Short mmCIF file of C-alpha atoms and ligand atoms in Angstrom, two decimals:
data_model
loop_
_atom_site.label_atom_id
_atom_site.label_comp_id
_atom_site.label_asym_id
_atom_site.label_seq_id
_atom_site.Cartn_x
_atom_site.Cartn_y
_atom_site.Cartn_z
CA UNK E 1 84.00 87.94 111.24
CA UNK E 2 82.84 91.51 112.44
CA UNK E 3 84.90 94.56 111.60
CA UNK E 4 85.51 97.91 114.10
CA UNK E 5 86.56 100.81 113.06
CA UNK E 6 89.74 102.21 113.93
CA UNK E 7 88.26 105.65 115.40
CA UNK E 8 85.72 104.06 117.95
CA UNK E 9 82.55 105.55 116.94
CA UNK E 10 80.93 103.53 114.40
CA UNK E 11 78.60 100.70 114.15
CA UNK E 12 80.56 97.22 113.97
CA UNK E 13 79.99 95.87 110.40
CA UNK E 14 80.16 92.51 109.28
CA UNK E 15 82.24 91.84 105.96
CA UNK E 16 80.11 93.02 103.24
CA UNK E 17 79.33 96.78 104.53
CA UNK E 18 82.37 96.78 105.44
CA UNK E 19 83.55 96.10 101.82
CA UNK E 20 80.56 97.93 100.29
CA UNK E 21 81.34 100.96 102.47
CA UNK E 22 84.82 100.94 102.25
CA UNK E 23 85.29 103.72 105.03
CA UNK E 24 83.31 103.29 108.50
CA UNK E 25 81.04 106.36 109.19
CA UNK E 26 83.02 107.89 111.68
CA UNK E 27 85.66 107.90 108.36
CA UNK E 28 87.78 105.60 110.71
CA UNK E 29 89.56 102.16 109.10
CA UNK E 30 87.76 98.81 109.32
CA UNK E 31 89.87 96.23 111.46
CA UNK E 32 88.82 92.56 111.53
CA UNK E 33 87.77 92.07 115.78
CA UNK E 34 90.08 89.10 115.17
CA UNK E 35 92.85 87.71 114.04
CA UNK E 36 93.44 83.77 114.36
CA UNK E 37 96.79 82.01 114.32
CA UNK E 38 97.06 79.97 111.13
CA UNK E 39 98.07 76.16 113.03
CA UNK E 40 101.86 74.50 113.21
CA UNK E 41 100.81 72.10 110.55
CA UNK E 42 100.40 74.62 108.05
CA UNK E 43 103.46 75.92 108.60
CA UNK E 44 104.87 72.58 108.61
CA UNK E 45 103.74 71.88 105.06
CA UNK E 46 104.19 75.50 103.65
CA UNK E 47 107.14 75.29 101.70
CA UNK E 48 105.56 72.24 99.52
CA UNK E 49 102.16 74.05 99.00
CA UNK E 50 101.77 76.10 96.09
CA UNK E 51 100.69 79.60 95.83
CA UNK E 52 97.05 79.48 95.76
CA UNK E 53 97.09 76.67 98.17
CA UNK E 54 98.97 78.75 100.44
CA UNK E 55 96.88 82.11 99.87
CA UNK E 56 93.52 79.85 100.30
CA UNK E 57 94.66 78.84 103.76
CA UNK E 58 95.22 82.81 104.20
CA UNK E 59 92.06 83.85 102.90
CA UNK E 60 89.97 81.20 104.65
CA UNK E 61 91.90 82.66 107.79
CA UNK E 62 90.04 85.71 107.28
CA UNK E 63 87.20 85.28 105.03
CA UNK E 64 86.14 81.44 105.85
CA UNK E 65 82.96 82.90 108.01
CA UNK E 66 81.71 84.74 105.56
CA UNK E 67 82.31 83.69 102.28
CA UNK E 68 81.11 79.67 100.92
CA UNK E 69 84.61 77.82 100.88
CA UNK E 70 84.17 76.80 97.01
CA UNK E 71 83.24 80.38 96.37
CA UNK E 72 86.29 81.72 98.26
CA UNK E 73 88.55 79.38 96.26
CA UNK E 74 86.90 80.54 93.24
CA UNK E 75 87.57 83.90 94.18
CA UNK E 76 91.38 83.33 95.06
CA UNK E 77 92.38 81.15 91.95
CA UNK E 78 91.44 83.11 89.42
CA UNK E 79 92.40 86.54 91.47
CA UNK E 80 95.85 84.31 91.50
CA UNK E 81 96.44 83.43 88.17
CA UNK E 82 100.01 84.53 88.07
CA UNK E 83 102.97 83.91 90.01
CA UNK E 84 104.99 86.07 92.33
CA UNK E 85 108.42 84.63 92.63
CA UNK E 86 111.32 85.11 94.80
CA UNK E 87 114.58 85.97 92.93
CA UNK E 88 118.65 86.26 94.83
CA UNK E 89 119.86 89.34 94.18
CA UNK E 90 122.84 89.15 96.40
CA UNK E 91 124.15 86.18 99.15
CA UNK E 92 121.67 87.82 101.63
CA UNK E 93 119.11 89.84 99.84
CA UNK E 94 116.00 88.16 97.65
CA UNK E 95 113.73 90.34 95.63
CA UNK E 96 109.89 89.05 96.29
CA UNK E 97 108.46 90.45 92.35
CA UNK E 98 105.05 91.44 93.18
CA UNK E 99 105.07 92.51 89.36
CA UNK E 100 103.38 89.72 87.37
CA UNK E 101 99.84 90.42 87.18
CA UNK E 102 97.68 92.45 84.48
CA UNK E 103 99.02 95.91 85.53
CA UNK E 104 102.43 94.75 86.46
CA UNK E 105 102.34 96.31 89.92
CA UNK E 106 101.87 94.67 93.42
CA UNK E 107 98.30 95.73 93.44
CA UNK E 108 96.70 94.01 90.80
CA UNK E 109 96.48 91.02 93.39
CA UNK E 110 93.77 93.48 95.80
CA UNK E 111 92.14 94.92 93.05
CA UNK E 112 91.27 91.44 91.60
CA UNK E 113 90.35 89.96 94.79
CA UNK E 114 87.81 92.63 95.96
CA UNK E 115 86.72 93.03 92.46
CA UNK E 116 85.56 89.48 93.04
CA UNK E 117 84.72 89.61 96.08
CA UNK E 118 82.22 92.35 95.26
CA UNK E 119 80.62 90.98 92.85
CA UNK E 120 79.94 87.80 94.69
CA UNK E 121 78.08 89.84 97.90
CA UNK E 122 75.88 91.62 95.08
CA UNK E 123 75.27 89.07 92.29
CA UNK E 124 72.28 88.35 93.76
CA UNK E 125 70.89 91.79 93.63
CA UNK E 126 69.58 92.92 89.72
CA UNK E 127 71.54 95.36 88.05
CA UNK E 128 70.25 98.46 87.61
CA UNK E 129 71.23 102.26 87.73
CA UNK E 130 69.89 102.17 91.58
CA UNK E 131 72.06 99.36 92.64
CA UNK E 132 74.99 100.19 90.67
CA UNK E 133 78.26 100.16 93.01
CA UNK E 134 80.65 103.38 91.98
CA UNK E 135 84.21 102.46 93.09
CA UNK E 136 85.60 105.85 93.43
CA UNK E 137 89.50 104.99 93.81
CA UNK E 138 92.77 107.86 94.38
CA UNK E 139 96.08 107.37 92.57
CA UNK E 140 99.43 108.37 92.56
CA UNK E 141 99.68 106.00 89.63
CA UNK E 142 99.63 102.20 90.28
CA UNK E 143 96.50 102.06 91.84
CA UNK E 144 94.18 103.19 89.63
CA UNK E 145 95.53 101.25 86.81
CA UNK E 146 95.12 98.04 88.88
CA UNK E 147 91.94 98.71 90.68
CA UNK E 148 90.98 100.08 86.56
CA UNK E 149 92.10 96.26 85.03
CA UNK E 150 90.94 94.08 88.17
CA UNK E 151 87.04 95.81 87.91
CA UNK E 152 87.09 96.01 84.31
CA UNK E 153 84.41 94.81 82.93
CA UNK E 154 82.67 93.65 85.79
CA UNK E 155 78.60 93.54 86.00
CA UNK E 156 76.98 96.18 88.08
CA UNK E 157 80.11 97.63 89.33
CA UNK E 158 81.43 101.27 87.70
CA UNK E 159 84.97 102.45 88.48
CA UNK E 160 85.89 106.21 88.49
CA UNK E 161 89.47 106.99 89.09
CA UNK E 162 91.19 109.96 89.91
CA UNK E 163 94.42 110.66 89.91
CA UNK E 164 96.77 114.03 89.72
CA UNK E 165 97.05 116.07 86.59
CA UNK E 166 100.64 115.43 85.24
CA UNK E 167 101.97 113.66 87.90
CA UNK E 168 101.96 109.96 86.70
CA UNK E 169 103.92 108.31 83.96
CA UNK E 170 102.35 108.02 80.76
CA UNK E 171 102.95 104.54 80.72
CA UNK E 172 101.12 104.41 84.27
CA UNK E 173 98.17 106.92 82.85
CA UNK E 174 97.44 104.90 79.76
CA UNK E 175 96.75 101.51 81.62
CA UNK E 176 93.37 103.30 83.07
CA UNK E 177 92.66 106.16 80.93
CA UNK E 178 92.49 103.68 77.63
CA UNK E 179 90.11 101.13 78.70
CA UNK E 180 86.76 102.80 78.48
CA UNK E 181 83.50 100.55 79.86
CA UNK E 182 82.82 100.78 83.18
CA UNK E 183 86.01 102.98 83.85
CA UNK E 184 85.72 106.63 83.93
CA UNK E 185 89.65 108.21 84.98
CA UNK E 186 89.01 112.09 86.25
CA UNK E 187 92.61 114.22 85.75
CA UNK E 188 92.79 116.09 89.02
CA UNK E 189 94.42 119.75 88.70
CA UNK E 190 96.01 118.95 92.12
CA UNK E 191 98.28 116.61 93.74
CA UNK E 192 97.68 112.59 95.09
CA UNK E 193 96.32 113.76 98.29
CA UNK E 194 93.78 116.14 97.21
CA UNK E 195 92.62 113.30 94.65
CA UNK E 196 92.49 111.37 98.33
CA UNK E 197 90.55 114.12 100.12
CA UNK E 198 87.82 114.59 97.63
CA UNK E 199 87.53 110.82 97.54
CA UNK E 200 87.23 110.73 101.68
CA UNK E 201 84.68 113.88 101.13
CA UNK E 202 82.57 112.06 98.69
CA UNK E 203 81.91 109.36 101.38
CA UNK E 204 80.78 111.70 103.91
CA UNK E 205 78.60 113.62 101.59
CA UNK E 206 74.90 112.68 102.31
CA UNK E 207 73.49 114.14 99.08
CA UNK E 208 75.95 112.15 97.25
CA UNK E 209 75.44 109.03 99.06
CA UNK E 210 71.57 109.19 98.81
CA UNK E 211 71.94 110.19 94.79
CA UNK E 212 74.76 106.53 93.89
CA UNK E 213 76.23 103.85 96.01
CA UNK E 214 79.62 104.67 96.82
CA UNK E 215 82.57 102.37 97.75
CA UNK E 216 86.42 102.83 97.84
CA UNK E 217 88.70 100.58 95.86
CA UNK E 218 92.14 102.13 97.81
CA UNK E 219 93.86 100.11 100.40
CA UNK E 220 91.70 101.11 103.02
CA UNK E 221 89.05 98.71 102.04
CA UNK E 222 89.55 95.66 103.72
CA UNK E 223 88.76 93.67 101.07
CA UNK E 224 92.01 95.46 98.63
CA UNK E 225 94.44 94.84 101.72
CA UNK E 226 94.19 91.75 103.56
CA UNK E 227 94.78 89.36 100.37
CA UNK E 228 98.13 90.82 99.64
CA UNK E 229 98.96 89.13 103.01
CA UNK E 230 98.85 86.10 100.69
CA UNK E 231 102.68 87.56 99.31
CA UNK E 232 103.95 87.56 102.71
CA UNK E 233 103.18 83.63 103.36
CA UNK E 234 104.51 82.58 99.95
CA UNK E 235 107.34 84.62 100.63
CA UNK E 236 108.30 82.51 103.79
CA UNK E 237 107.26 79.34 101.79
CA UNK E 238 109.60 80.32 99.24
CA UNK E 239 112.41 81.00 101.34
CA UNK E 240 111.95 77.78 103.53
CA UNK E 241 112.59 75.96 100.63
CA UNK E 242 115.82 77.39 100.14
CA UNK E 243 116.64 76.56 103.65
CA UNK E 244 116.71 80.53 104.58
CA UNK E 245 113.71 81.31 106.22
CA UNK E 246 115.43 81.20 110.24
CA UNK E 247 115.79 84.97 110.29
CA UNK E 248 114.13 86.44 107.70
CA UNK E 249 114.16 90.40 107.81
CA UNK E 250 111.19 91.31 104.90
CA UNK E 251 111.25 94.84 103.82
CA UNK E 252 108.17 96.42 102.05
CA UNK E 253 108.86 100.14 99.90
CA UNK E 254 105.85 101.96 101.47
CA UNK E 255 103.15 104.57 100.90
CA UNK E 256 99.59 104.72 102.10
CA UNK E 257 101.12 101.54 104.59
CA UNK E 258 98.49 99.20 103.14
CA UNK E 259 100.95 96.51 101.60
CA UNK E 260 103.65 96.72 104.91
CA UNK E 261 100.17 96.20 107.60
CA UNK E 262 99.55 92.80 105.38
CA UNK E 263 102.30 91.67 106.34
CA UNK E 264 102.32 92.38 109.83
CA UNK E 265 98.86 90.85 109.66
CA UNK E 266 100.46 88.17 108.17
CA UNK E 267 102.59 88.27 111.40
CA UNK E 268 99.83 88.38 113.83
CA UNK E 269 98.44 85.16 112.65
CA UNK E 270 101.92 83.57 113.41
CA UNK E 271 104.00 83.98 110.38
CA UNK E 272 107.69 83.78 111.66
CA UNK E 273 109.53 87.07 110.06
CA UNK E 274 111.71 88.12 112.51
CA UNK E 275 111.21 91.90 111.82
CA UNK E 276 110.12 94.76 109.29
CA UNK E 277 111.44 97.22 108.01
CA UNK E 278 109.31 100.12 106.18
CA UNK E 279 111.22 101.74 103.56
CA UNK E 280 110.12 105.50 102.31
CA UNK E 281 111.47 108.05 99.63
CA UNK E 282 111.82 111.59 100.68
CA UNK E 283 108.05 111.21 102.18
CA UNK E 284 109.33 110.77 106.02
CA UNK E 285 106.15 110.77 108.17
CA UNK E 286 106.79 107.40 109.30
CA UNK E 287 110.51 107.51 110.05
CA UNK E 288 109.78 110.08 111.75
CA UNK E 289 107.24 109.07 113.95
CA UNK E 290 109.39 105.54 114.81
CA UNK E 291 112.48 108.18 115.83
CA UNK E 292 110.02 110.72 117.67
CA UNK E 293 106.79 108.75 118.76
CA UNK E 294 104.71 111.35 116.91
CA UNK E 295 102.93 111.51 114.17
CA UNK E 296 103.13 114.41 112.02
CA UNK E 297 101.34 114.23 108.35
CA UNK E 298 102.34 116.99 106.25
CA UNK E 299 102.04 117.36 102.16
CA UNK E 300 103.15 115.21 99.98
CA UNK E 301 106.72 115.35 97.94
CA UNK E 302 107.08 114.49 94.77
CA UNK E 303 109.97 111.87 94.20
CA UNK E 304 110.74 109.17 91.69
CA UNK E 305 109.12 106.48 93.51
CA UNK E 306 105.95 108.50 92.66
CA UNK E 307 103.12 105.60 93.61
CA UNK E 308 104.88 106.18 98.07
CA UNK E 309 104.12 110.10 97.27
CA UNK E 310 101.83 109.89 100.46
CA UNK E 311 102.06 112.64 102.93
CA UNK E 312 100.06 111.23 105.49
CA UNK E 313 99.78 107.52 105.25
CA UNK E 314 95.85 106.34 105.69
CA UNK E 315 97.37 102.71 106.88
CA UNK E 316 99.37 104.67 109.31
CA UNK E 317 96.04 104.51 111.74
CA UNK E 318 95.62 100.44 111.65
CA UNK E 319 99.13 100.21 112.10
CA UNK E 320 98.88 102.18 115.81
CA UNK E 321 95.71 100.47 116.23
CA UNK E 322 96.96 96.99 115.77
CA UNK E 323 99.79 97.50 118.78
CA UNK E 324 97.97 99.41 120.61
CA UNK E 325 95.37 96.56 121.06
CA UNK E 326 92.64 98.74 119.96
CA UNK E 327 93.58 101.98 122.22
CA UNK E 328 94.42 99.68 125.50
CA UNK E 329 97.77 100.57 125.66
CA UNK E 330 99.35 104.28 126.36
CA UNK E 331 100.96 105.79 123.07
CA UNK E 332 104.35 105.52 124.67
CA UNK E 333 103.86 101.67 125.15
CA UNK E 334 102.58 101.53 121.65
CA UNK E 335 105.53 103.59 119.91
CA UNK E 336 108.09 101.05 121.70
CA UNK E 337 106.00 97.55 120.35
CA UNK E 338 106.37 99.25 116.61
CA UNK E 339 109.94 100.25 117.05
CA UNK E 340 110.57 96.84 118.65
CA UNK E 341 109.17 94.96 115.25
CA UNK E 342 109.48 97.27 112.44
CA UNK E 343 112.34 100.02 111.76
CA UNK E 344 112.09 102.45 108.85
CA UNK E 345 114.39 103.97 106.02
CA UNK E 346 114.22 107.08 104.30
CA UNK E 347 116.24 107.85 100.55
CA UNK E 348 116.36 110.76 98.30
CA UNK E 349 115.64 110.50 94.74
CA UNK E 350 119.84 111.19 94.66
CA UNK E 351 120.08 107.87 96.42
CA UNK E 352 117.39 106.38 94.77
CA UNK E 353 119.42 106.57 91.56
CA UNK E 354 122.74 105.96 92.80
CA UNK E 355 121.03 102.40 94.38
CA UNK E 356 119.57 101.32 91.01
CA UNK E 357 123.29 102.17 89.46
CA UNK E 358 124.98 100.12 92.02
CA UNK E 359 122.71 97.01 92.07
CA UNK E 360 122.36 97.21 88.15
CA UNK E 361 126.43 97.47 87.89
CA UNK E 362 127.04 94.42 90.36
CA UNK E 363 124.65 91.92 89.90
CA UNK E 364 122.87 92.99 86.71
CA UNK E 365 119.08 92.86 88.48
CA UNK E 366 117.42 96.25 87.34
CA UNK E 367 115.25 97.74 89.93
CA UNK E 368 112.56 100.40 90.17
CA UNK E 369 112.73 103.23 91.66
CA UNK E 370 110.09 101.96 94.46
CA UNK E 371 112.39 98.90 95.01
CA UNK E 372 115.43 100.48 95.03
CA UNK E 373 114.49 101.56 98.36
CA UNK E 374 113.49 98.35 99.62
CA UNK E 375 117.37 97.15 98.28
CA UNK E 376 119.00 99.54 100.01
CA UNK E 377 117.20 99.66 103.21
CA UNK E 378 118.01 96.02 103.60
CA UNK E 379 122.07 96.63 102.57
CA UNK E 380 122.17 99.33 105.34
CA UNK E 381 120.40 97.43 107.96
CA UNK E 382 120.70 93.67 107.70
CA UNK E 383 122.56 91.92 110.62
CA UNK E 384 124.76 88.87 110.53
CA UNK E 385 122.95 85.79 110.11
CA UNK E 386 120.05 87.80 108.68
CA UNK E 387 118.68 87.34 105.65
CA UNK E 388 116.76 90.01 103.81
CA UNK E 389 113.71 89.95 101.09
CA UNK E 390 112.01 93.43 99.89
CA UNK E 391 109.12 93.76 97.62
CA UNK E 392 109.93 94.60 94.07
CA UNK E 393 106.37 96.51 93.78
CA UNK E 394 106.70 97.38 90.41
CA UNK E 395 108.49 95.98 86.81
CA UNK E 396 110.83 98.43 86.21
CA UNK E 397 109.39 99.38 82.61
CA UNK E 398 106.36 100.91 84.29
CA UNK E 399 109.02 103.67 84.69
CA UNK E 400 110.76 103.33 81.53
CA UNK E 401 112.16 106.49 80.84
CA UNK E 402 113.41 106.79 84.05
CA UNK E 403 114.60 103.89 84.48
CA UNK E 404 116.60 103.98 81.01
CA UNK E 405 117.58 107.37 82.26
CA UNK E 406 119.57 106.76 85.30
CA UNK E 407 121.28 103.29 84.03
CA UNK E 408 121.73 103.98 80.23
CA UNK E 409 119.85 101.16 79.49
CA UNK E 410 117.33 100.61 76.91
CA UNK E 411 114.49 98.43 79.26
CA UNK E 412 112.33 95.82 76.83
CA UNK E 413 108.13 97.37 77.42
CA UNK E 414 106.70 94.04 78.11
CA UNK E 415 103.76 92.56 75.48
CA UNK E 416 101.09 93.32 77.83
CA UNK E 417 102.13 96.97 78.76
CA UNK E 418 102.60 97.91 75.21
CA UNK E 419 98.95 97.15 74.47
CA UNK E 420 98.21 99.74 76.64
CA UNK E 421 99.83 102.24 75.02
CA UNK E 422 98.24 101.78 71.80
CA UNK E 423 94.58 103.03 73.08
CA UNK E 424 93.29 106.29 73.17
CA UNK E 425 93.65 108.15 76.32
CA UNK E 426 89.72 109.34 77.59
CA UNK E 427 89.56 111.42 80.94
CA UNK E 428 87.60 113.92 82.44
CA UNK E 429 89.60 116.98 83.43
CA UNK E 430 88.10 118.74 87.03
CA UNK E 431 89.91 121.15 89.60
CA UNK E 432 90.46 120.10 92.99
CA UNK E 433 87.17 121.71 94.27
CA UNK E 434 84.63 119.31 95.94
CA UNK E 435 82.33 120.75 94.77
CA UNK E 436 82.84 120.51 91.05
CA UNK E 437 83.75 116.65 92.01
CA UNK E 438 80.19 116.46 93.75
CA UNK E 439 78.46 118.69 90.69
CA UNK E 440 80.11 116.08 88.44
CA UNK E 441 78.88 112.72 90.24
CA UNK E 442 75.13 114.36 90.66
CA UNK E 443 75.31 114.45 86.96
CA UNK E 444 75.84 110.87 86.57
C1 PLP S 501 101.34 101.42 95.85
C2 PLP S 501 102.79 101.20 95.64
C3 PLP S 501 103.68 101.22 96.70
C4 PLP S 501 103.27 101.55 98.12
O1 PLP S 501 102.36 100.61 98.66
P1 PLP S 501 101.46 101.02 99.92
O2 PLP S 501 100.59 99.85 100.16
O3 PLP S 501 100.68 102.23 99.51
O4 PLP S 501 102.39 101.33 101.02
C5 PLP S 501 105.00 100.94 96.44
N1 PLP S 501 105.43 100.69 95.19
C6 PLP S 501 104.60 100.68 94.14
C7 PLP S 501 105.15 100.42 92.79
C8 PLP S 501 103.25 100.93 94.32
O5 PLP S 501 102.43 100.92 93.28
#
């Protein structure tokens, strides 16, 4: 498979640069040139298969070309080694928990896979400080603790992560500024998007680039987004089972847009959801743009679904690019195939709250702030005969105290997240200059 970038002007790359490099040269997304239907027999057989069955048939999909087929098994098994279940909430709406991995959040699944994936394109080189691959990764908190946990310890790779000074849980900071190795976390005096604008400027530096190997670790790379398409299939699989996949509305709580364009990858190669719907917090660039047909980035709010804090969405460009057929089609005629598949929802953190009270107080299911917008998006807008599943991103302890906050609760920390909290926080503390970030990384 070759990969294009999404502004035009780069060099097609085939599947390693274009997970090595992360971001094309012209700092435009990599797009796979194709993307093949998955055949009726597999969808036939779905709902027997089990997960990594299902997710191998995904992966091969994409990665069968490039990768040896015991290798790429290898790669999703063990990146798979937890479950991500579908749970009734209500008559109509099902919760797909993304939360079971390492890091509890929807991301660990990504972060393991191109962790792996990675190392199997350079095992072959020897490890030494001239090869060594930096992952330089942004977070508004759940990213950098799974990217952190799905590269730790891996051979010849180092992981720096930087994320915004005081503006992630301490439950979320601990799970990558604790585990020491080959992960370095750099505290930001700034918010998420300058932590994402000195990563983008890092790439483009030629100094930089001629001094370390860079590569990015957010859901830009290819190789961090296209597995969690995997979800999307099991989802259906799940739901088939049941007898309720016919019109199956799947709603994804979104930020940077990498987990919602899975799945409408996952749609492309013939997965039958009937539509999408994006759901935001106060950050409305996409709602916006499916009301308006533009698209209008602006800063970044803070809310208390703090990992969709994204002002100006990086997915947001293989999203137009996808239904747009790779620019063929006029923006107009592009705007109306988006708002024809995928509508959009936008809460406050007042709603936010009074979602998680009402779910919690009639059916007892606790939900996290980032899912409590995927609930409610799909109680506003399901129609009869519909039936609904959002993404529960996140286990609802990763926000503990707010979570115990707005329900009066007192939320169990789960074994694994509590281990966390017992290490000693490390980080390097720089401003949001470039320049210091560059003076740092020449140091190195
Ligand atoms: C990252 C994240 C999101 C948003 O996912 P995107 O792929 O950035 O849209 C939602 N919820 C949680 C808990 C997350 O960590």
């Amino acid at each position: 498979m070759k990969y294009y970038s999404t502004n035009g002007q780069a060099p097609i790359a085939d599947l390693q640069k274009a997970v090595v490099k992360g971001l094309a040269e012209d700092r435009g997304l990599y797009m796979p040139e194709e993307i093949y239907k998955l055949p009726k027999a597999f969808f036939g057989d779905i709902s027997t298969m089990k997960f990594q069955d299902i997710a191998y048939n995904v992966a091969s999909n994409f990665f069968g070309d490039d990768v040896d087929g015991d290798a790429l098994q290898d790669i999703v098994y063990d990146t798979l080694s937890f479950d991500c279940p579908v749970v009734k909430v209500t008559d109509n709406i099902y919760a797909l928990e993304l939360f079971h991995g390492p890091t509890l959040a929807f991301k660990d699944v990504g972060a393991r896979f191109m962790a792996r994936l990675l190392r199997y394109f350079t095992q072959n080189t020897q490890s030494t400080q001239n090869n060594l691959i930096n992952v330089l990764v942004a977070t508004s908190g759940d990213t950098g603790s799974a990217v952190a946990n799905g590269f730790l310890g891996v051979e010849g790779i180092h992981v720096y992560v930087l994320y915004p000074k005081g503006k992630v849980s301490p439950i979320q900071e601990c799970q990558f500024t604790t585990l020491g190795k080959n992960i370095t976390a750099i505290e930001v005096d700034g918010v998420f998007d300058d932590c994402q604008a000195l990563v983008k400027s890092a790439f483009m530096d030629e100094e930089l680039n001629q001094h370390m190997k860079l590569t990015s670790a957010n859901s830009i790379n290819v190789a961090r987004f296209l597995p969690q398409t995997f979800y999307y299939f099991n989802a259906y699989a799940r739901m088939k089972a049941l007898g309720l996949a016919d019109n199956l509305v799947m709603c994804v709580p979104s930020g940077n847009f990498g987990n919602i364009c899975s799945a409408l990858f996952g749609h492309e190669m013939g997965l039958p959801i009937k539509r999408f719907i994006a759901a935001n917090n106060a950050n409305d660039v996409f709602y916006n743009y499916l009301q308006t047909g533009k698209y209008e980035p602006k800063a970044s709010i803070q809310t208390l679904a703090n990992a969709m804090d994204v002002g100006d969405p990086s997915n947001f460009a293989r999203i137009l690019n996808l239904y747009s057929q790779n620019g063929a089609l006029t923006p107009e005629a592009t705007h109306h195939r988006i708002t024809n598949l995928i509508s959009g929802a936008t809460y406050s953190d007042e709603q936010i709250k009074e979602t998680m009270r009402q779910c919690y107080s009639e059916t007892s299911y606790v939900l996290d702030p980032h899912g409590a917008c995927g609930y409610r998006a799909l109680q506003e807008n399901l129609q009869p005969g519909e039936v609904g599943v959002f993404c529960e991103t996140a286990h609802p302890a990763k926000f503990k105290e707010k979570v115990d906050d707005i329900l009066g609760i007192d939320i169990e920390i789960p074994a694994r997240l509590r281990a966390f909290m017992e290490g000693e926080k490390q980080s390097v503390e720089l401003s949001k200059d470039f320049a210091d970030f560059k003076a740092y990384l020449m140091r190195q």
